[in-house]
Amino acid sequence: MSQQSFINAKQGIDANTNGHSNSFQSTKRFYDDVNFPKGFKRCGDFTNKEAELLEQHGQAMKNLANGSQLPCNVDEDQFVNVLQGKKPASTPLELLWSKYCRLAKGKPFYAVVGTIHAPASSKVEIEFDDVEEDASDTDESE
């Protein structure tokens, strides 16, 4: 495949991602080292295509989500409406962002019954009441 064919194919994929090729453009790649320290591709929760889309368009989606960037076209306006709960997610990027937000909140933690999980800074002290022993268990009666 020639270089020009590769560029045209990539532009076609980008244009079909969310409708317009100029949607969700950002100069910075998006990384979340707090929730996904190994990266989106290596965490196992995203496919390679999802990870690439998230890295490429995630910064713009994050800015739209927190209000630091205003929508500049119909796709971004629809994305903001989805975030506000006015519309259900329907496009690939809207579904991807909702998946990212769900996974970034953290996976549920299931503990064994009876295990105490407290923050490291707080001390948990457990006091036991003195248990009286039965007279039949001891040899005092002899």
CSV table of N, CA and C in Angstrom, one decimal:
chain,number,residue,atom,x,y,z
A,1,MET,N,0.9,-1.2,0.0
A,1,MET,CA,0.0,0.0,0.0
A,1,MET,C,0.9,1.2,0.0
A,2,SER,N,0.6,2.2,-0.9
A,2,SER,CA,1.4,3.4,-0.9
A,2,SER,C,1.2,4.3,0.3
A,3,GLN,N,2.0,5.2,0.5
A,3,GLN,CA,1.9,6.1,1.6
A,3,GLN,C,0.6,7.0,1.4
A,4,GLN,N,0.3,7.5,0.2
A,4,GLN,CA,-0.9,8.3,0.0
A,4,GLN,C,-2.1,7.4,0.2
A,5,SER,N,-2.1,6.2,-0.2
A,5,SER,CA,-3.3,5.3,0.1
A,5,SER,C,-3.5,5.1,1.6
A,6,PHE,N,-2.4,5.0,2.3
A,6,PHE,CA,-2.5,4.8,3.7
A,6,PHE,C,-3.1,6.0,4.4
A,7,ILE,N,-2.7,7.2,4.0
A,7,ILE,CA,-3.2,8.5,4.5
A,7,ILE,C,-4.7,8.6,4.2
A,8,ASN,N,-5.1,8.3,3.0
A,8,ASN,CA,-6.5,8.4,2.6
A,8,ASN,C,-7.3,7.4,3.4
A,9,ALA,N,-6.8,6.2,3.6
A,9,ALA,CA,-7.6,5.2,4.4
A,9,ALA,C,-7.7,5.7,5.8
A,10,LYS,N,-6.7,6.2,6.4
A,10,LYS,CA,-6.8,6.7,7.8
A,10,LYS,C,-7.8,7.9,7.9
A,11,GLN,N,-7.8,8.8,6.9
A,11,GLN,CA,-8.7,9.9,6.9
A,11,GLN,C,-10.1,9.4,6.8
A,12,GLY,N,-10.3,8.4,6.0
A,12,GLY,CA,-11.7,7.8,5.9
A,12,GLY,C,-12.1,7.1,7.2
A,13,ILE,N,-11.2,6.4,7.9
A,13,ILE,CA,-11.6,5.8,9.2
A,13,ILE,C,-11.9,6.9,10.2
A,14,ASP,N,-11.1,8.0,10.2
A,14,ASP,CA,-11.3,9.1,11.1
A,14,ASP,C,-12.6,9.8,10.8
A,15,ALA,N,-13.0,9.9,9.6
A,15,ALA,CA,-14.2,10.6,9.2
A,15,ALA,C,-15.4,9.7,9.6
A,16,ASN,N,-15.3,8.4,9.5
A,16,ASN,CA,-16.4,7.5,9.9
A,16,ASN,C,-16.5,7.3,11.4
A,17,THR,N,-15.5,7.7,12.1
A,17,THR,CA,-15.5,7.4,13.5
A,17,THR,C,-16.7,8.1,14.2
A,18,ASN,N,-17.0,9.4,13.9
A,18,ASN,CA,-18.1,10.1,14.6
A,18,ASN,C,-18.8,11.0,13.6
A,19,GLY,N,-18.6,10.9,12.3
A,19,GLY,CA,-19.3,11.7,11.4
A,19,GLY,C,-18.5,12.7,10.7
A,20,HIS,N,-17.7,13.5,11.4
A,20,HIS,CA,-16.9,14.6,10.8
A,20,HIS,C,-15.5,14.3,11.1
A,21,SER,N,-14.6,14.6,10.2
A,21,SER,CA,-13.2,14.4,10.5
A,21,SER,C,-12.6,15.5,11.4
A,22,ASN,N,-13.3,16.6,11.6
A,22,ASN,CA,-12.7,17.6,12.5
A,22,ASN,C,-13.4,17.6,13.9
A,23,SER,N,-14.1,16.5,14.2
A,23,SER,CA,-14.6,16.4,15.5
A,23,SER,C,-13.6,15.9,16.5
A,24,PHE,N,-13.7,16.4,17.7
A,24,PHE,CA,-12.9,15.9,18.9
A,24,PHE,C,-11.4,15.9,18.6
A,25,GLN,N,-10.9,17.0,18.0
A,25,GLN,CA,-9.5,17.2,17.7
A,25,GLN,C,-8.8,17.8,18.9
A,26,SER,N,-7.6,17.2,19.1
A,26,SER,CA,-6.8,17.7,20.2
A,26,SER,C,-5.3,17.5,19.8
A,27,THR,N,-4.5,18.4,20.3
A,27,THR,CA,-3.0,18.3,20.0
A,27,THR,C,-2.3,17.4,21.0
A,28,LYS,N,-3.0,17.1,22.1
A,28,LYS,CA,-2.3,16.2,23.1
A,28,LYS,C,-3.0,14.8,23.1
A,29,ARG,N,-2.1,13.8,23.3
A,29,ARG,CA,-2.6,12.5,23.5
A,29,ARG,C,-3.2,12.4,24.9
A,30,PHE,N,-4.2,11.5,25.1
A,30,PHE,CA,-4.9,11.4,26.4
A,30,PHE,C,-4.4,10.1,27.1
A,31,TYR,N,-3.9,10.3,28.3
A,31,TYR,CA,-3.5,9.2,29.2
A,31,TYR,C,-4.1,9.3,30.5
A,32,ASP,N,-4.4,8.2,31.2
A,32,ASP,CA,-4.9,8.3,32.6
A,32,ASP,C,-4.0,7.3,33.4
A,33,ASP,N,-2.9,7.9,33.9
A,33,ASP,CA,-1.9,7.0,34.6
A,33,ASP,C,-2.4,6.6,36.0
A,34,VAL,N,-3.4,7.4,36.5
A,34,VAL,CA,-3.9,7.0,37.8
A,34,VAL,C,-4.8,5.8,37.8
A,35,ASN,N,-5.8,5.7,36.8
A,35,ASN,CA,-6.7,4.6,36.8
A,35,ASN,C,-6.2,3.5,35.8
A,36,PHE,N,-5.3,3.8,34.9
A,36,PHE,CA,-4.8,2.8,33.9
A,36,PHE,C,-3.3,3.0,33.8
A,37,PRO,N,-2.5,2.6,34.8
A,37,PRO,CA,-1.1,2.9,34.9
A,37,PRO,C,-0.3,2.2,33.8
A,38,LYS,N,-0.9,1.1,33.3
A,38,LYS,CA,-0.2,0.3,32.2
A,38,LYS,C,-0.6,0.8,30.8
A,39,GLY,N,-1.5,1.8,30.7
A,39,GLY,CA,-2.0,2.3,29.5
A,39,GLY,C,-3.3,1.6,29.1
A,40,PHE,N,-4.0,2.2,28.1
A,40,PHE,CA,-5.3,1.7,27.7
A,40,PHE,C,-5.2,0.3,27.0
A,41,LYS,N,-4.1,0.2,26.2
A,41,LYS,CA,-3.9,-1.0,25.4
A,41,LYS,C,-3.6,-2.2,26.3
A,42,ARG,N,-2.8,-2.0,27.3
A,42,ARG,CA,-2.3,-3.1,28.1
A,42,ARG,C,-3.2,-3.4,29.3
A,43,CYS,N,-4.2,-2.6,29.6
A,43,CYS,CA,-5.0,-2.9,30.8
A,43,CYS,C,-5.9,-4.0,30.6
A,44,GLY,N,-6.3,-4.4,29.4
A,44,GLY,CA,-7.2,-5.5,29.1
A,44,GLY,C,-8.7,-5.1,29.1
A,45,ASP,N,-9.0,-3.9,29.3
A,45,ASP,CA,-10.4,-3.5,29.3
A,45,ASP,C,-10.9,-2.9,27.9
A,46,PHE,N,-9.9,-2.5,27.1
A,46,PHE,CA,-10.2,-1.9,25.8
A,46,PHE,C,-9.6,-2.7,24.7
A,47,THR,N,-10.3,-2.7,23.6
A,47,THR,CA,-9.7,-3.2,22.4
A,47,THR,C,-8.6,-2.3,21.9
A,48,ASN,N,-7.8,-2.8,20.9
A,48,ASN,CA,-6.7,-1.9,20.4
A,48,ASN,C,-7.3,-0.7,19.7
A,49,LYS,N,-8.4,-0.8,19.0
A,49,LYS,CA,-9.0,0.3,18.3
A,49,LYS,C,-9.6,1.3,19.3
A,50,GLU,N,-10.3,0.8,20.4
A,50,GLU,CA,-10.8,1.6,21.4
A,50,GLU,C,-9.7,2.4,22.1
A,51,ALA,N,-8.6,1.7,22.4
A,51,ALA,CA,-7.5,2.4,23.1
A,51,ALA,C,-6.9,3.5,22.2
A,52,GLU,N,-6.7,3.2,20.9
A,52,GLU,CA,-6.2,4.2,20.0
A,52,GLU,C,-7.1,5.4,19.9
A,53,LEU,N,-8.4,5.2,19.8
A,53,LEU,CA,-9.4,6.3,19.7
A,53,LEU,C,-9.4,7.1,21.0
A,54,LEU,N,-9.3,6.4,22.2
A,54,LEU,CA,-9.3,7.1,23.4
A,54,LEU,C,-8.0,8.0,23.6
A,55,GLU,N,-6.9,7.4,23.2
A,55,GLU,CA,-5.7,8.2,23.3
A,55,GLU,C,-5.7,9.4,22.3
A,56,GLN,N,-6.3,9.2,21.1
A,56,GLN,CA,-6.3,10.3,20.1
A,56,GLN,C,-7.3,11.4,20.4
A,57,HIS,N,-8.5,11.0,20.8
A,57,HIS,CA,-9.6,11.9,21.0
A,57,HIS,C,-10.0,12.1,22.5
A,58,GLY,N,-9.4,11.4,23.4
A,58,GLY,CA,-9.8,11.5,24.8
A,58,GLY,C,-9.6,12.9,25.4
A,59,GLN,N,-8.5,13.6,25.1
A,59,GLN,CA,-8.3,14.9,25.6
A,59,GLN,C,-9.4,15.9,25.3
A,60,ALA,N,-9.9,15.8,24.0
A,60,ALA,CA,-11.0,16.7,23.6
A,60,ALA,C,-12.3,16.3,24.3
A,61,MET,N,-12.5,15.0,24.5
A,61,MET,CA,-13.7,14.5,25.1
A,61,MET,C,-13.7,14.9,26.6
A,62,LYS,N,-12.5,14.8,27.2
A,62,LYS,CA,-12.4,15.2,28.6
A,62,LYS,C,-12.7,16.7,28.8
A,63,ASN,N,-12.1,17.5,27.9
A,63,ASN,CA,-12.4,19.0,28.0
A,63,ASN,C,-13.8,19.3,27.7
A,64,LEU,N,-14.5,18.6,26.9
A,64,LEU,CA,-15.9,18.8,26.7
A,64,LEU,C,-16.7,18.4,27.9
A,65,ALA,N,-16.3,17.3,28.5
A,65,ALA,CA,-17.0,16.8,29.7
A,65,ALA,C,-16.9,17.7,30.9
A,66,ASN,N,-15.7,18.3,31.1
A,66,ASN,CA,-15.6,19.2,32.3
A,66,ASN,C,-15.9,20.6,31.9
A,67,GLY,N,-16.2,20.9,30.7
A,67,GLY,CA,-16.7,22.3,30.4
A,67,GLY,C,-15.6,23.3,30.0
A,68,SER,N,-14.3,22.8,29.9
A,68,SER,CA,-13.2,23.7,29.6
A,68,SER,C,-13.1,24.0,28.1
A,69,GLN,N,-13.9,23.2,27.3
A,69,GLN,CA,-14.0,23.4,25.8
A,69,GLN,C,-15.4,23.4,25.4
A,70,LEU,N,-15.8,24.3,24.6
A,70,LEU,CA,-17.2,24.4,24.1
A,70,LEU,C,-17.3,23.6,22.8
A,71,PRO,N,-18.4,23.0,22.5
A,71,PRO,CA,-18.6,22.2,21.3
A,71,PRO,C,-18.6,23.1,20.1
A,72,CYS,N,-17.9,22.6,19.0
A,72,CYS,CA,-17.7,23.5,17.9
A,72,CYS,C,-18.4,22.9,16.6
A,73,ASN,N,-19.1,21.7,16.8
A,73,ASN,CA,-19.9,21.2,15.7
A,73,ASN,C,-21.0,20.3,16.3
A,74,VAL,N,-21.8,19.7,15.4
A,74,VAL,CA,-23.0,18.9,15.8
A,74,VAL,C,-22.6,17.7,16.6
A,75,ASP,N,-21.5,17.0,16.2
A,75,ASP,CA,-21.1,15.8,16.9
A,75,ASP,C,-20.7,16.1,18.4
A,76,GLU,N,-20.0,17.2,18.5
A,76,GLU,CA,-19.5,17.5,19.9
A,76,GLU,C,-20.7,18.0,20.7
A,77,ASP,N,-21.7,18.7,20.1
A,77,ASP,CA,-22.9,19.2,20.8
A,77,ASP,C,-23.7,18.0,21.2
A,78,GLN,N,-23.8,17.0,20.4
A,78,GLN,CA,-24.5,15.8,20.7
A,78,GLN,C,-23.8,15.0,21.9
A,79,PHE,N,-22.5,15.0,21.9
A,79,PHE,CA,-21.7,14.4,22.9
A,79,PHE,C,-22.0,15.1,24.3
A,80,VAL,N,-22.0,16.4,24.3
A,80,VAL,CA,-22.3,17.1,25.5
A,80,VAL,C,-23.7,16.8,26.0
A,81,ASN,N,-24.7,16.7,25.1
A,81,ASN,CA,-26.1,16.3,25.4
A,81,ASN,C,-26.1,14.9,26.0
A,82,VAL,N,-25.3,14.0,25.5
A,82,VAL,CA,-25.2,12.6,26.1
A,82,VAL,C,-24.7,12.7,27.5
A,83,LEU,N,-23.6,13.5,27.7
A,83,LEU,CA,-23.0,13.6,29.0
A,83,LEU,C,-24.0,14.2,30.0
A,84,GLN,N,-24.9,15.1,29.6
A,84,GLN,CA,-25.9,15.7,30.5
A,84,GLN,C,-27.1,14.8,30.7
A,85,GLY,N,-27.1,13.7,30.0
A,85,GLY,CA,-28.2,12.8,30.1
A,85,GLY,C,-29.5,13.1,29.3
A,86,LYS,N,-29.4,14.0,28.4
A,86,LYS,CA,-30.5,14.4,27.5
A,86,LYS,C,-30.7,13.4,26.4
A,87,LYS,N,-29.7,12.7,26.0
A,87,LYS,CA,-29.8,11.7,24.9
A,87,LYS,C,-29.0,10.4,25.3
A,88,PRO,N,-29.4,9.3,24.8
A,88,PRO,CA,-28.6,8.1,25.1
A,88,PRO,C,-27.3,8.1,24.1
A,89,ALA,N,-26.3,7.4,24.6
A,89,ALA,CA,-25.1,7.3,23.8
A,89,ALA,C,-25.3,6.4,22.6
A,90,SER,N,-24.9,6.9,21.4
A,90,SER,CA,-25.2,6.1,20.2
A,90,SER,C,-24.0,6.0,19.3
A,91,THR,N,-23.1,7.0,19.2
A,91,THR,CA,-21.9,7.0,18.4
A,91,THR,C,-20.8,6.2,19.0
A,92,PRO,N,-19.8,5.7,18.3
A,92,PRO,CA,-18.7,5.0,18.9
A,92,PRO,C,-17.9,5.7,19.9
A,93,LEU,N,-17.7,7.0,19.7
A,93,LEU,CA,-17.0,7.8,20.7
A,93,LEU,C,-17.8,8.0,22.0
A,94,GLU,N,-19.1,8.2,21.8
A,94,GLU,CA,-19.9,8.4,23.0
A,94,GLU,C,-20.0,7.1,23.8
A,95,LEU,N,-20.1,6.0,23.2
A,95,LEU,CA,-20.1,4.7,23.9
A,95,LEU,C,-18.7,4.4,24.5
A,96,LEU,N,-17.7,4.8,23.8
A,96,LEU,CA,-16.3,4.6,24.4
A,96,LEU,C,-16.1,5.5,25.6
A,97,TRP,N,-16.5,6.7,25.6
A,97,TRP,CA,-16.3,7.6,26.7
A,97,TRP,C,-17.2,7.1,27.9
A,98,SER,N,-18.4,6.6,27.7
A,98,SER,CA,-19.2,6.1,28.8
A,98,SER,C,-18.5,4.8,29.4
A,99,LYS,N,-17.9,4.0,28.5
A,99,LYS,CA,-17.2,2.8,29.0
A,99,LYS,C,-16.0,3.3,29.8
A,100,TYR,N,-15.2,4.3,29.3
A,100,TYR,CA,-14.0,4.8,30.1
A,100,TYR,C,-14.5,5.3,31.4
A,101,CYS,N,-15.5,6.1,31.5
A,101,CYS,CA,-15.9,6.7,32.8
A,101,CYS,C,-16.4,5.6,33.7
A,102,ARG,N,-17.1,4.6,33.2
A,102,ARG,CA,-17.5,3.5,34.1
A,102,ARG,C,-16.3,2.7,34.7
A,103,LEU,N,-15.3,2.5,33.8
A,103,LEU,CA,-14.1,1.7,34.3
A,103,LEU,C,-13.2,2.6,35.2
A,104,ALA,N,-13.2,3.9,34.9
A,104,ALA,CA,-12.3,4.8,35.7
A,104,ALA,C,-12.8,4.9,37.1
A,105,LYS,N,-14.1,4.7,37.4
A,105,LYS,CA,-14.6,4.8,38.7
A,105,LYS,C,-14.0,3.7,39.6
A,106,GLY,N,-13.6,2.6,39.0
A,106,GLY,CA,-13.0,1.5,39.7
A,106,GLY,C,-13.9,0.3,39.6
A,107,LYS,N,-13.2,-0.8,39.7
A,107,LYS,CA,-13.9,-2.1,39.6
A,107,LYS,C,-14.4,-2.4,41.1
A,108,PRO,N,-15.6,-3.0,41.2
A,108,PRO,CA,-16.0,-3.4,42.5
A,108,PRO,C,-15.1,-4.3,43.2
A,109,PHE,N,-15.0,-4.1,44.5
A,109,PHE,CA,-14.1,-5.0,45.3
A,109,PHE,C,-14.9,-5.9,46.2
A,110,TYR,N,-14.7,-7.1,46.1
A,110,TYR,CA,-15.5,-8.1,46.9
A,110,TYR,C,-14.5,-8.7,47.9
A,111,ALA,N,-14.9,-8.6,49.2
A,111,ALA,CA,-14.0,-9.1,50.2
A,111,ALA,C,-14.6,-10.4,50.8
A,112,VAL,N,-13.8,-11.1,51.5
A,112,VAL,CA,-14.2,-12.3,52.2
A,112,VAL,C,-15.0,-11.8,53.4
A,113,VAL,N,-16.1,-12.5,53.7
A,113,VAL,CA,-16.9,-12.1,54.9
A,113,VAL,C,-16.1,-12.1,56.1
A,114,GLY,N,-16.2,-11.1,56.9
A,114,GLY,CA,-15.5,-10.9,58.1
A,114,GLY,C,-14.1,-10.2,58.0
A,115,THR,N,-13.7,-9.9,56.8
A,115,THR,CA,-12.5,-9.2,56.6
A,115,THR,C,-12.7,-7.7,56.8
A,116,ILE,N,-11.9,-7.1,57.5
A,116,ILE,CA,-12.0,-5.6,57.8
A,116,ILE,C,-11.1,-4.9,56.8
A,117,HIS,N,-11.7,-4.0,56.0
A,117,HIS,CA,-10.9,-3.2,55.1
A,117,HIS,C,-11.1,-1.8,55.5
A,118,ALA,N,-10.1,-1.2,56.1
A,118,ALA,CA,-10.1,0.1,56.6
A,118,ALA,C,-8.9,0.9,56.0
A,119,PRO,N,-9.0,2.2,55.8
A,119,PRO,CA,-7.9,2.9,55.3
A,119,PRO,C,-6.7,2.7,56.2
A,120,ALA,N,-5.5,2.8,55.6
A,120,ALA,CA,-4.3,2.6,56.4
A,120,ALA,C,-4.0,3.6,57.5
A,121,SER,N,-4.6,4.8,57.4
A,121,SER,CA,-4.3,5.8,58.4
A,121,SER,C,-5.2,5.6,59.6
A,122,SER,N,-6.3,5.0,59.6
A,122,SER,CA,-7.1,4.8,60.7
A,122,SER,C,-6.8,3.4,61.4
A,123,LYS,N,-6.7,3.4,62.7
A,123,LYS,CA,-6.5,2.2,63.4
A,123,LYS,C,-7.8,1.6,63.9
A,124,VAL,N,-7.9,0.3,63.7
A,124,VAL,CA,-9.1,-0.4,64.1
A,124,VAL,C,-8.7,-1.3,65.3
A,125,GLU,N,-9.4,-1.0,66.4
A,125,GLU,CA,-9.1,-1.8,67.6
A,125,GLU,C,-10.4,-2.6,67.9
A,126,ILE,N,-10.2,-3.9,68.1
A,126,ILE,CA,-11.3,-4.8,68.4
A,126,ILE,C,-11.1,-5.3,69.8
A,127,GLU,N,-12.1,-5.1,70.7
A,127,GLU,CA,-12.1,-5.5,72.0
A,127,GLU,C,-13.0,-6.7,72.2
A,128,PHE,N,-12.5,-7.7,72.9
A,128,PHE,CA,-13.2,-8.9,73.1
A,128,PHE,C,-13.7,-8.9,74.6
A,129,ASP,N,-14.9,-9.3,74.8
A,129,ASP,CA,-15.4,-9.4,76.2
A,129,ASP,C,-14.8,-10.7,76.8
A,130,ASP,N,-14.5,-10.7,78.1
A,130,ASP,CA,-14.0,-11.9,78.8
A,130,ASP,C,-15.1,-12.9,78.7
A,131,VAL,N,-14.7,-14.1,78.3
A,131,VAL,CA,-15.6,-15.2,78.1
A,131,VAL,C,-15.5,-16.1,79.3
A,132,GLU,N,-16.6,-16.3,80.0
A,132,GLU,CA,-16.5,-17.2,81.2
A,132,GLU,C,-16.5,-18.6,80.7
A,133,GLU,N,-15.6,-19.4,81.3
A,133,GLU,CA,-15.5,-20.8,80.9
A,133,GLU,C,-16.5,-21.6,81.8
A,134,ASP,N,-17.1,-22.7,81.2
A,134,ASP,CA,-18.0,-23.5,81.9
A,134,ASP,C,-17.2,-24.3,82.9
A,135,ALA,N,-17.8,-24.6,84.0
A,135,ALA,CA,-17.1,-25.4,85.1
A,135,ALA,C,-16.9,-26.8,84.7
A,136,SER,N,-17.6,-27.3,83.8
A,136,SER,CA,-17.4,-28.7,83.3
A,136,SER,C,-16.2,-28.8,82.4
A,137,ASP,N,-15.7,-27.8,81.9
A,137,ASP,CA,-14.6,-27.8,81.0
A,137,ASP,C,-13.3,-27.9,81.8
A,138,THR,N,-13.3,-27.5,83.0
A,138,THR,CA,-12.0,-27.4,83.8
A,138,THR,C,-12.0,-28.5,84.8
A,139,ASP,N,-10.9,-28.7,85.3
A,139,ASP,CA,-10.7,-29.8,86.3
A,139,ASP,C,-10.8,-29.3,87.8
A,140,GLU,N,-11.4,-28.1,88.0
A,140,GLU,CA,-11.5,-27.5,89.3
A,140,GLU,C,-12.4,-28.4,90.2
A,141,SER,N,-13.3,-29.1,89.7
A,141,SER,CA,-14.3,-29.8,90.5
A,141,SER,C,-13.6,-31.0,91.1
A,142,GLU,N,-12.5,-31.5,90.7
A,142,GLU,CA,-11.8,-32.6,91.3
A,142,GLU,C,-11.0,-32.3,92.5
